[in-house]
Tab-separated table of C-alpha atoms and ligand atoms in Angstrom:
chain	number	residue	atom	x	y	z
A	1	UNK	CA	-158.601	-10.847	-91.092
A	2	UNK	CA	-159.974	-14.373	-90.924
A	3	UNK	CA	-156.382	-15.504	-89.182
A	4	UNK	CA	-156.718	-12.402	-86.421
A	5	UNK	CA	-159.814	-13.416	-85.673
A	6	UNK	CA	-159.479	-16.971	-85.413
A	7	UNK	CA	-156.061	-16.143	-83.064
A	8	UNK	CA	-158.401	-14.001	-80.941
A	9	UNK	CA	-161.204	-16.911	-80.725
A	10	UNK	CA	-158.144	-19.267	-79.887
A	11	UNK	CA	-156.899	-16.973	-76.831
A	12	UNK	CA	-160.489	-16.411	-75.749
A	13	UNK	CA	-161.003	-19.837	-75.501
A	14	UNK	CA	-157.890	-20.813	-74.047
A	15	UNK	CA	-158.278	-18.123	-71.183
A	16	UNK	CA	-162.046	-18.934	-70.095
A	17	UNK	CA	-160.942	-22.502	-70.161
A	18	UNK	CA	-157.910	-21.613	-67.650
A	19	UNK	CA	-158.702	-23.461	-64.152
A	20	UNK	CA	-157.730	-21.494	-60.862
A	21	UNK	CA	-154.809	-21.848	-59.174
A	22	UNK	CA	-155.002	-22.644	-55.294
A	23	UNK	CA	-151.567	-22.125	-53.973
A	24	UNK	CA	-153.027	-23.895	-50.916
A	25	UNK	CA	-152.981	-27.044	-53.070
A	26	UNK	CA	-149.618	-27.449	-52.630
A	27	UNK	CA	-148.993	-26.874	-48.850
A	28	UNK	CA	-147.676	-29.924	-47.579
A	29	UNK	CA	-147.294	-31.619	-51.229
A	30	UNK	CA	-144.421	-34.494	-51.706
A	31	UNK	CA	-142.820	-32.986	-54.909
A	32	UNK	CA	-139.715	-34.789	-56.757
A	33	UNK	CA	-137.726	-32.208	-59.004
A	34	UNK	CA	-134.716	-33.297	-60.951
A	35	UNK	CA	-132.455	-31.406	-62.463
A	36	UNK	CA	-132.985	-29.047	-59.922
A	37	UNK	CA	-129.265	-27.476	-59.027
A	38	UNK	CA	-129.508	-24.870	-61.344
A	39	UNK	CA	-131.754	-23.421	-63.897
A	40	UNK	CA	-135.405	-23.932	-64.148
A	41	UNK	CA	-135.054	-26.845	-61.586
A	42	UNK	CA	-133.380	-24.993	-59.147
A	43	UNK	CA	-136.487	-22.372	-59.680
A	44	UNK	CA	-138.699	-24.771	-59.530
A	45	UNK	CA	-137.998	-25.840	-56.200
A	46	UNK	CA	-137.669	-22.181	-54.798
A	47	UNK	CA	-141.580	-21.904	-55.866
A	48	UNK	CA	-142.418	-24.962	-55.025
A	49	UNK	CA	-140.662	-24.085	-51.686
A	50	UNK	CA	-142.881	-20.959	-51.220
A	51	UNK	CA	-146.119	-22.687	-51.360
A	52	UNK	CA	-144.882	-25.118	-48.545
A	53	UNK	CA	-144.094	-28.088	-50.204
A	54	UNK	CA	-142.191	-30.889	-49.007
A	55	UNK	CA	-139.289	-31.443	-51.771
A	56	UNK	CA	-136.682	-33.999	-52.778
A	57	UNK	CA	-134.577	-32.398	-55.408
A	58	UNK	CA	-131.538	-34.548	-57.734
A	59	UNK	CA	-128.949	-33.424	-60.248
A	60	UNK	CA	-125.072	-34.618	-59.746
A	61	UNK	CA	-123.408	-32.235	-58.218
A	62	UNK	CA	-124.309	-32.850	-54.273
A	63	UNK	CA	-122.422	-29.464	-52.974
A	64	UNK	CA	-124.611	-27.235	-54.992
A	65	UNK	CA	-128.097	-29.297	-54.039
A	66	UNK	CA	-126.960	-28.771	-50.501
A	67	UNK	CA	-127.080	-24.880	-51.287
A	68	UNK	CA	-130.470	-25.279	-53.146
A	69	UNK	CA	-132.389	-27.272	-49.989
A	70	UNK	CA	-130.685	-25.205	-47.334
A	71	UNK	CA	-132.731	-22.372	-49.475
A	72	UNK	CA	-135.855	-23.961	-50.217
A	73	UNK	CA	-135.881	-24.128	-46.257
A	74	UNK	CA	-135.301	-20.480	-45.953
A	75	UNK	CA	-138.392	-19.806	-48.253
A	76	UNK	CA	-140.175	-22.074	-46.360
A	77	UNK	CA	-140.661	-25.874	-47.621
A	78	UNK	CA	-142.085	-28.381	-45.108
A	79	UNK	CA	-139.104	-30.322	-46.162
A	80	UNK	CA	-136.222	-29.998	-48.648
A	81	UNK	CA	-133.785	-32.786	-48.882
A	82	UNK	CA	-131.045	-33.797	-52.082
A	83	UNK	CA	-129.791	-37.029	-53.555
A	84	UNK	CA	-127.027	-36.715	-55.943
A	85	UNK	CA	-127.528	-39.449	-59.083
A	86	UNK	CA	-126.252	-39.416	-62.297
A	87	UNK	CA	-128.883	-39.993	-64.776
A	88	UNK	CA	-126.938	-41.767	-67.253
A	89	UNK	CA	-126.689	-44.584	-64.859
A	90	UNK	CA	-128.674	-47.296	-65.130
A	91	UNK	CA	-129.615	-47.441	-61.214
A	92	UNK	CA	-129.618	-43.769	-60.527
A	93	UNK	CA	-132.602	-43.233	-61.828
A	94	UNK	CA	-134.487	-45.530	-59.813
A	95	UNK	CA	-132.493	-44.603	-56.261
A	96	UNK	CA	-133.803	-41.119	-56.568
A	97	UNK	CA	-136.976	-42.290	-56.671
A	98	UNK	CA	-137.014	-44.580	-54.406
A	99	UNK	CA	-135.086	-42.134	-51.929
A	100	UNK	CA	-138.019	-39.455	-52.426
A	101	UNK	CA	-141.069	-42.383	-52.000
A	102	UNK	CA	-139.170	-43.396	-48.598
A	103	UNK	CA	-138.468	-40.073	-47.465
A	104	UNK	CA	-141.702	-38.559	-48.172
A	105	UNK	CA	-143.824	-41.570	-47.654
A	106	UNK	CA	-145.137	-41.382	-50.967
A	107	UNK	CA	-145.352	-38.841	-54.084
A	108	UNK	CA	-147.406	-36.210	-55.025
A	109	UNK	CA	-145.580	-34.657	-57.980
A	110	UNK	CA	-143.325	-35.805	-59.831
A	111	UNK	CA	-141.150	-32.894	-62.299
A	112	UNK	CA	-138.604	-34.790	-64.709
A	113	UNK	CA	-136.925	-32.051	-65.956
A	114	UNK	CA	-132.567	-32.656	-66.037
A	115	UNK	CA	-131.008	-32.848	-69.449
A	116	UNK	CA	-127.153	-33.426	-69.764
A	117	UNK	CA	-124.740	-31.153	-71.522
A	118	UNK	CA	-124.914	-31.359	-75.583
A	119	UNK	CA	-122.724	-29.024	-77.706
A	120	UNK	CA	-124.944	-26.258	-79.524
A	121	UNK	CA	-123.141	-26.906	-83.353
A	122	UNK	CA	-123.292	-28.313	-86.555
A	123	UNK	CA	-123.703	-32.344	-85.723
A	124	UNK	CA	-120.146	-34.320	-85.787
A	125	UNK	CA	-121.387	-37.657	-86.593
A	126	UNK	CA	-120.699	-38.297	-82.836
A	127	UNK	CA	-123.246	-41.311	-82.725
A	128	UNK	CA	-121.899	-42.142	-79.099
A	129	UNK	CA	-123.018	-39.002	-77.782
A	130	UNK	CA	-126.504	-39.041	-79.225
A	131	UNK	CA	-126.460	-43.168	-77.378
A	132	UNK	CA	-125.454	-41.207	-74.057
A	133	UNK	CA	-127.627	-37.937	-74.126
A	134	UNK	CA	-130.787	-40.611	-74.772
A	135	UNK	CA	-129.418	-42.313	-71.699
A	136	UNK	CA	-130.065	-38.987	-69.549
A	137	UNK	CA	-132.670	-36.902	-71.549
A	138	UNK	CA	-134.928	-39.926	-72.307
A	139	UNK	CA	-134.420	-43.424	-70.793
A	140	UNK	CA	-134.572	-41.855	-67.452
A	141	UNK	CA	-137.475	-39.928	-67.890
A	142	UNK	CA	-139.236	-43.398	-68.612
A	143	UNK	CA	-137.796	-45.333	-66.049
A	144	UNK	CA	-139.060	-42.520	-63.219
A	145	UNK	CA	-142.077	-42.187	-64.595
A	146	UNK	CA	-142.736	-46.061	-64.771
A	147	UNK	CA	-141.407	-46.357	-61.496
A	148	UNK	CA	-143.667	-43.415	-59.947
A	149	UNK	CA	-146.791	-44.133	-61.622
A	150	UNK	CA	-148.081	-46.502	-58.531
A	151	UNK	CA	-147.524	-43.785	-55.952
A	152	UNK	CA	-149.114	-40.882	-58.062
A	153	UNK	CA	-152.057	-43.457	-59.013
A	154	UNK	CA	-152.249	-43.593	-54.856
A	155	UNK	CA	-152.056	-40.094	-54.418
A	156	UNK	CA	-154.007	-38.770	-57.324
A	157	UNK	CA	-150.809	-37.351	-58.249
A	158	UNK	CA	-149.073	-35.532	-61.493
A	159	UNK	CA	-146.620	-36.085	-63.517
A	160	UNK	CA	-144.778	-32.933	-65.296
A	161	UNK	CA	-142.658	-33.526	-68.083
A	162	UNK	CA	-140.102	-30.841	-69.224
A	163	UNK	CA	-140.147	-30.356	-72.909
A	164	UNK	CA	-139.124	-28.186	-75.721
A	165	UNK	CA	-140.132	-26.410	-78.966
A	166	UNK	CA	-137.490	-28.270	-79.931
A	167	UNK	CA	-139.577	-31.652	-79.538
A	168	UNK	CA	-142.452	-30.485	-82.087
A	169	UNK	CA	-139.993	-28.557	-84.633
A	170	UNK	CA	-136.117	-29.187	-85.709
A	171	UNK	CA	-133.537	-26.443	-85.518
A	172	UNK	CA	-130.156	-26.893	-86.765
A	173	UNK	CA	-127.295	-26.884	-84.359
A	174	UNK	CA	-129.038	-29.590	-81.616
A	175	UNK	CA	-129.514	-32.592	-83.457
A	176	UNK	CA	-128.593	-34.947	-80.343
A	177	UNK	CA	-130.961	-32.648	-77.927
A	178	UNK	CA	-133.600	-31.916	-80.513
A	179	UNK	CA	-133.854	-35.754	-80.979
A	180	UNK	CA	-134.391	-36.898	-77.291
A	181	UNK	CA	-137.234	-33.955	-76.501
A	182	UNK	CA	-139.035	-35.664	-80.136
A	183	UNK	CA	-138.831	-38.654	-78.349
A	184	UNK	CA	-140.217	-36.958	-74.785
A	185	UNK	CA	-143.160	-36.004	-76.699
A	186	UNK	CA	-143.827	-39.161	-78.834
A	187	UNK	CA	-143.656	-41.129	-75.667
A	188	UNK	CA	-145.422	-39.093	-72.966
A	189	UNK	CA	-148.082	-38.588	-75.793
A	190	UNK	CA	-148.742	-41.582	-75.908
A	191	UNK	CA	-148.700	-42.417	-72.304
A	192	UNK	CA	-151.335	-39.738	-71.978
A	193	UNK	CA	-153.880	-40.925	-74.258
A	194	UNK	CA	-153.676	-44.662	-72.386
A	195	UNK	CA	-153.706	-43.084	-68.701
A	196	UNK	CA	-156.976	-41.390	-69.972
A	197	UNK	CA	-158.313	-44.532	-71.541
A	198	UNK	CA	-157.464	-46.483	-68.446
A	199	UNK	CA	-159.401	-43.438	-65.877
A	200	UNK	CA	-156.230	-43.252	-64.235
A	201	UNK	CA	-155.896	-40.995	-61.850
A	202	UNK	CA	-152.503	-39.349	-62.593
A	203	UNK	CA	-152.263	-36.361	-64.627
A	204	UNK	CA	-149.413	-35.800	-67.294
A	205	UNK	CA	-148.489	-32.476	-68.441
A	206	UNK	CA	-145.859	-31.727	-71.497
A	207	UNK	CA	-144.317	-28.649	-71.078
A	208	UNK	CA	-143.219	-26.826	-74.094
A	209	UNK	CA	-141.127	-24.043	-73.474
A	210	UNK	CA	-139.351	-21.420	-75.708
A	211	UNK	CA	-135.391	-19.966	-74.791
A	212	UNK	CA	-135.248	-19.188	-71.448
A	213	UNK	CA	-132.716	-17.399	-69.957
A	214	UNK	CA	-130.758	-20.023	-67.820
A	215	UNK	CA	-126.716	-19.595	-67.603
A	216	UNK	CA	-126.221	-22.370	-69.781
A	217	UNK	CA	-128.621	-22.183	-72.147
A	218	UNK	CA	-127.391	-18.473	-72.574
A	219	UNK	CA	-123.864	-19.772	-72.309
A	220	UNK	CA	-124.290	-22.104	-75.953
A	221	UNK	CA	-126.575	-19.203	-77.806
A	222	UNK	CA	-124.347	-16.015	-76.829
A	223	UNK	CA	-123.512	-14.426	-80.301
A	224	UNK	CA	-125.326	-17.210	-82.463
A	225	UNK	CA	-129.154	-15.844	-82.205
A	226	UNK	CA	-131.205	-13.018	-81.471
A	227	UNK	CA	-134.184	-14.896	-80.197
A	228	UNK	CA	-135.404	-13.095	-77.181
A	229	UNK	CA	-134.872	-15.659	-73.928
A	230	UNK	CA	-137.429	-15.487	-71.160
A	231	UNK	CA	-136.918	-15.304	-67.243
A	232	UNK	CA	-136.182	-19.027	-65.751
A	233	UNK	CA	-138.879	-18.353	-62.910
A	234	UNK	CA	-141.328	-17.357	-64.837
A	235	UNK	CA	-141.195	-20.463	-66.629
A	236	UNK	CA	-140.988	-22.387	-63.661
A	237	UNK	CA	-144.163	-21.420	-62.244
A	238	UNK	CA	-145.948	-21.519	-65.288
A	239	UNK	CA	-145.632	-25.379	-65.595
A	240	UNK	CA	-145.938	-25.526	-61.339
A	241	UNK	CA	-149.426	-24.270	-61.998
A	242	UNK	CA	-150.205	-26.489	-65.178
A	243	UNK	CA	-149.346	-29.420	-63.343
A	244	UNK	CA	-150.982	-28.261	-60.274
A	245	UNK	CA	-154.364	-27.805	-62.829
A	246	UNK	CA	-153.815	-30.919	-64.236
A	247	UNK	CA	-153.599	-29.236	-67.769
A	248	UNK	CA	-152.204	-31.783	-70.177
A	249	UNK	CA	-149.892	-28.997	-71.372
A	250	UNK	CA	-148.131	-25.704	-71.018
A	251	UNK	CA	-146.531	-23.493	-73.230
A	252	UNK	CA	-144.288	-20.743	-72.139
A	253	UNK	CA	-143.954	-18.070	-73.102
A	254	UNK	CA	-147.325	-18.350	-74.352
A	255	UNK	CA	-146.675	-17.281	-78.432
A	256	UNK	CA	-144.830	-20.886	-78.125
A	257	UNK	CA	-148.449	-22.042	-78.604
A	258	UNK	CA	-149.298	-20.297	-81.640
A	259	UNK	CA	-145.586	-21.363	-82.961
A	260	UNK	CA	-146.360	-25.172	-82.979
A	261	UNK	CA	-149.712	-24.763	-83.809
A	262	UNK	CA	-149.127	-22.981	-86.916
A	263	UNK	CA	-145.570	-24.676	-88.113
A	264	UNK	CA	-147.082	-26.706	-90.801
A	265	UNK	CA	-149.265	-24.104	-92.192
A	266	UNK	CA	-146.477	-22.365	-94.546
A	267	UNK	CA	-143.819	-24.676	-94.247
A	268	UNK	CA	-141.415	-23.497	-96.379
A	269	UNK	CA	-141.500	-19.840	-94.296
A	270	UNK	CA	-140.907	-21.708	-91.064
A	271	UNK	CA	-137.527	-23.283	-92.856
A	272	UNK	CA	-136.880	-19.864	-93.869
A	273	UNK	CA	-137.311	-18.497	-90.383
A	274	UNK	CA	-135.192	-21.312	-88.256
A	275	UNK	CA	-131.997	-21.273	-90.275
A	276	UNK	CA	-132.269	-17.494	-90.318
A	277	UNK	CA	-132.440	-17.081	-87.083
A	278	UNK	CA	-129.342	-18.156	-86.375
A	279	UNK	CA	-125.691	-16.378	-87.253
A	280	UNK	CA	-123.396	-19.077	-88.789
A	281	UNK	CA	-120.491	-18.795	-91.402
A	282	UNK	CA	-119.870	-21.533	-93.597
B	1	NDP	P1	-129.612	-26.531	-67.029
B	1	NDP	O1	-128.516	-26.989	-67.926
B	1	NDP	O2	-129.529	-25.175	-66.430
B	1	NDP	O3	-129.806	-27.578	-65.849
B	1	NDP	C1	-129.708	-28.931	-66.096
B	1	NDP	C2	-129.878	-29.671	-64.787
B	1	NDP	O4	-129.711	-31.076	-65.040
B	1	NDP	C3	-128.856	-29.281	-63.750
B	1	NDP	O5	-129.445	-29.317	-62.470
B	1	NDP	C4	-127.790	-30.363	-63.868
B	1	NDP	O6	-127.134	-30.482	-62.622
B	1	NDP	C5	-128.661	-31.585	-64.192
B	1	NDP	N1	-127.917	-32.633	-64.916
B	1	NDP	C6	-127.041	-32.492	-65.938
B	1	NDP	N2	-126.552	-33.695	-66.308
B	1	NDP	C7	-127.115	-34.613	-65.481
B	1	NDP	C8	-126.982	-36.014	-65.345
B	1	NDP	N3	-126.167	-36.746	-66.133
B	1	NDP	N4	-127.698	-36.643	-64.373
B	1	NDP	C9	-128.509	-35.926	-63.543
B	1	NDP	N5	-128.684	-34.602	-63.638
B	1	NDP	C10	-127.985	-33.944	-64.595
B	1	NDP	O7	-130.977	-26.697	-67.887
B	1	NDP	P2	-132.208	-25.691	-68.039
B	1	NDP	O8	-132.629	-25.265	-66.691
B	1	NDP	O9	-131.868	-24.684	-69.052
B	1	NDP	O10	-133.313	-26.652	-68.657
B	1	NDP	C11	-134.202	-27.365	-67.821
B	1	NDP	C12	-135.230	-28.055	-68.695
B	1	NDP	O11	-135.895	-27.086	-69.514
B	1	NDP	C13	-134.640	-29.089	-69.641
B	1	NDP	O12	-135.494	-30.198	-69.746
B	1	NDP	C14	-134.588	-28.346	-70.968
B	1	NDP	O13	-134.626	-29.199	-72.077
B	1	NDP	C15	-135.843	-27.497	-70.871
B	1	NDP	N6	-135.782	-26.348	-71.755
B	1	NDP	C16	-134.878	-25.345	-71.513
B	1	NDP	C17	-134.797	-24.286	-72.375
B	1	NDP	C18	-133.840	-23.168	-72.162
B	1	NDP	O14	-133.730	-22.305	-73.056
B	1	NDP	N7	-133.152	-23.095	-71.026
B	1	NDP	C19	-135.638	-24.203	-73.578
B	1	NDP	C20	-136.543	-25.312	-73.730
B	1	NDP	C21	-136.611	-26.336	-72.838
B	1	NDP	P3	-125.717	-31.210	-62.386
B	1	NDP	O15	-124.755	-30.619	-63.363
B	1	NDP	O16	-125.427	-30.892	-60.955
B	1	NDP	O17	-125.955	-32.666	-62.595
């Protein structure tokens, strides 16, 4: 009883606390999305498309970002233009941001979201891969947001970062991915707590989301779990309108919450519950 009713204080709180959202906010916003040909980017920008935005979106393949801004159009962005860039290079990174600074005259949002291919099995002992997927997932994330922070400062701007579950609790099967959202979280942690300290004025939020139902996240867990995986959009404009509140986080779907809040509690039940939830033969 004392649990249920400390959940219900909890999810009282958290919803008096929730800011409104003005859609109107983003009209005319300067928004950077990577990873943003397919998936939850590609969402993203759709959304951030509807409310008028002006977008640069990046990812590698430069034929399907063509198809995404040609759309974003359609649904109405001020502006949607693509640069291709491969995020395990150690220039692309800073091209697409400096492409979306000149193009849009400065930066409003910035939503590092991409994250390279990684198998979904038992770990190989392929150390080369875990050097290359830190490249992408991690090293880049640091180098745009370093590179950004002047323009958001400028524009009172946010920063979103695209995490995981998988950053605040292990699961078997993703050691190489599991590892670079851990570090997402350690760093951009931290980097919150000094942009406070300092009064800066950009805000970072660390999204935490559960499985969501993208092609290839479905692809790698088809026949291996039963967890249920929640709609792409949805997601999307749940961390639109965190970052667009300046919260410092978001969890969706919201049990997420709850999940890393309460991980520790019983430990040995959540092992019990990861490696269960999962179909594998020895
Ligand atoms: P997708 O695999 O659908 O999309 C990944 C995007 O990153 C694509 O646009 C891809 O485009 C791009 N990308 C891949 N490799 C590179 C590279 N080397 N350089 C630049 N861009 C690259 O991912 P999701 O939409 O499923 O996930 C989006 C975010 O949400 C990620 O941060 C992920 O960790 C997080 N998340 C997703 C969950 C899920 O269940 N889907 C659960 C928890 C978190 P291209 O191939 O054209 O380069």
């Amino acid at each position: 009883k004392l649990f249920l009713a400390s959940v219900s204080v909890v999810l009282i709180a958290n919803r008096w606390n929730a800011p409104t959202f003005d859609p109107e906010s983003l009209k005319g916003a300067r928004v950077l999305v990577t990873g943003a040909s397919t998936g939850i980017g590609e969402q993203m920008a759709y959304h951030y498309a509807r409310f008028g935005a002006q977008i640069v979106i990046t990812a590698r393949r430069e034929h399907v970002l063509k198809q995404v801004a040609e759309r974003c159009l359609s649904l109405g962005a001020q502006k949607a233009l693509y640069i291709s860039a491969d995020m395990s290079s150690e220039s692309d990174p800073d091209k697409a941001l400096s492409f979306a600074l000149d193009q849009l005259g400065g930066l409003d949002y910035l939503v590092l979201n991409h994250i390279g291919p990684s198998p979904f099995s038992m770990w190989d002992g392929n150390v080369e891969h875990i050097r290359w997927i830190m490249k992408v997932n991690f090293f880049s994330y640091v180098k745009m947001a370093w590179k950004g922070l002047e323009a958001l400062e400028k524009s009172k701007g946010s920063l979103v970062i695209v995490s995981s579950l998988l950053g605040k609790m292990a699961s078997p099967f993703v050691a190489p991915y599991t590892s670079t959202k851990f570090a997402l979280n350690g760093f951009f942690g931290s980097l919150q707590h000094e942009l406070a300290m300092k009064n800066s004025n950009v805000s970072l939020t660390i999204c935490t989301l559960g499985l969501i139902d993208t092609d290839n996240a479905m692809e790698k867990v088809k026949g291996k779990t039963d967890v249920p995986a929640y709609p792409a959009a949805d997601a999307a404009l749940s961390m639109i309108v965190a970052g667009a509140t300046r919260q410092p986080e978001d969890y969706y779907p919201w049990f997420t919450f709850y999940v890393a809040a309460t991980k520790d509690w019983f430990p040995s039940i959540t092992r019990y519950t990861m490696r269960n939830s999962y179909t594998y033969e020895p």
